[in-house]
């Protein structure tokens, strides 16, 4: 039997799924991050090979792979695709993997992480994905193959509603409250406690001098979410604003891709949607008001499954 591999490579981890021609998952591997834009090609190659090795470990040696899909963070330009194509060739030449590669050109998919999240989340390639992890993006594709990206411009230029953005909103609220520009908020004590600080002024050192990393900053979003769920008005306002950002971005994608009244599925992907606050319910209410024909669902499969499907079937 000839099998397929689907790989989801991001800034946090790399996941590889081994599937058969009936789309059954037979193996799974997980390794470190593989965003070559930030880590370099060598580190990305190691992570991808480790994930592949784990996924096929029960079927070696000599397993035959007939399709390969890679969805990697930061791969959006043609030159990025060519760089990853060369990386694939290096991986295929590694004899330690003990894999018989039989991949036709039409069964190699290389792209970004948005399309594989859409296809994995829905199980097909038409609809919209609202991604809310460390960063954020709304991405859609219609029946004619037209795509629309909204947001996803990184933590400085965009990513409204991602974990980093929520954390920054929370820290700014602490400083505004300290100034008297906002009322007192439980965010102050909770965020300072998490960071081991005694006063809001010490945030300057943590943020600017010690330089909280993007992922460390994004992790603080869970505190804002929890405090909002507990009824703090300042935190609730942050979550409300984030919901409006996602509603607006999704509205733009719907209007660009689908006719008025046309059915579409919207899948919510990423840990931010699974928080304690009512972010997702607000999002659903907002979308239902502007697009009652839309159906908002949880992911049916993980993004790596979408990468495998794109290599085997969807183009």
XYZ file of C-alpha atoms in Angstrom, residues 164-177 187 191-192 195 197 200 203 207 212 217 220 224 238:
27
model
C -0.241 38.405 21.719
C -2.735 41.131 20.870
C -4.993 40.213 23.793
C -2.021 40.244 26.168
C -0.877 43.671 24.984
C -4.415 45.000 25.405
C -4.426 43.613 28.940
C -1.074 45.150 29.890
C -2.078 48.490 28.432
C -5.267 48.341 30.482
C -3.177 47.829 33.616
C -1.171 50.967 32.872
C -4.271 52.991 31.990
C -5.881 51.880 35.244
C -6.052 42.451 35.635
C -0.884 39.992 35.609
C 1.599 41.374 38.115
C 5.069 38.140 36.109
C 6.153 42.061 39.884
C 2.765 48.377 37.395
C 6.242 46.299 33.709
C 8.431 44.336 28.607
C 9.105 39.293 26.888
C 3.555 37.511 25.932
C -0.647 36.019 29.276
C -7.194 38.236 30.503
C -11.042 43.625 25.819
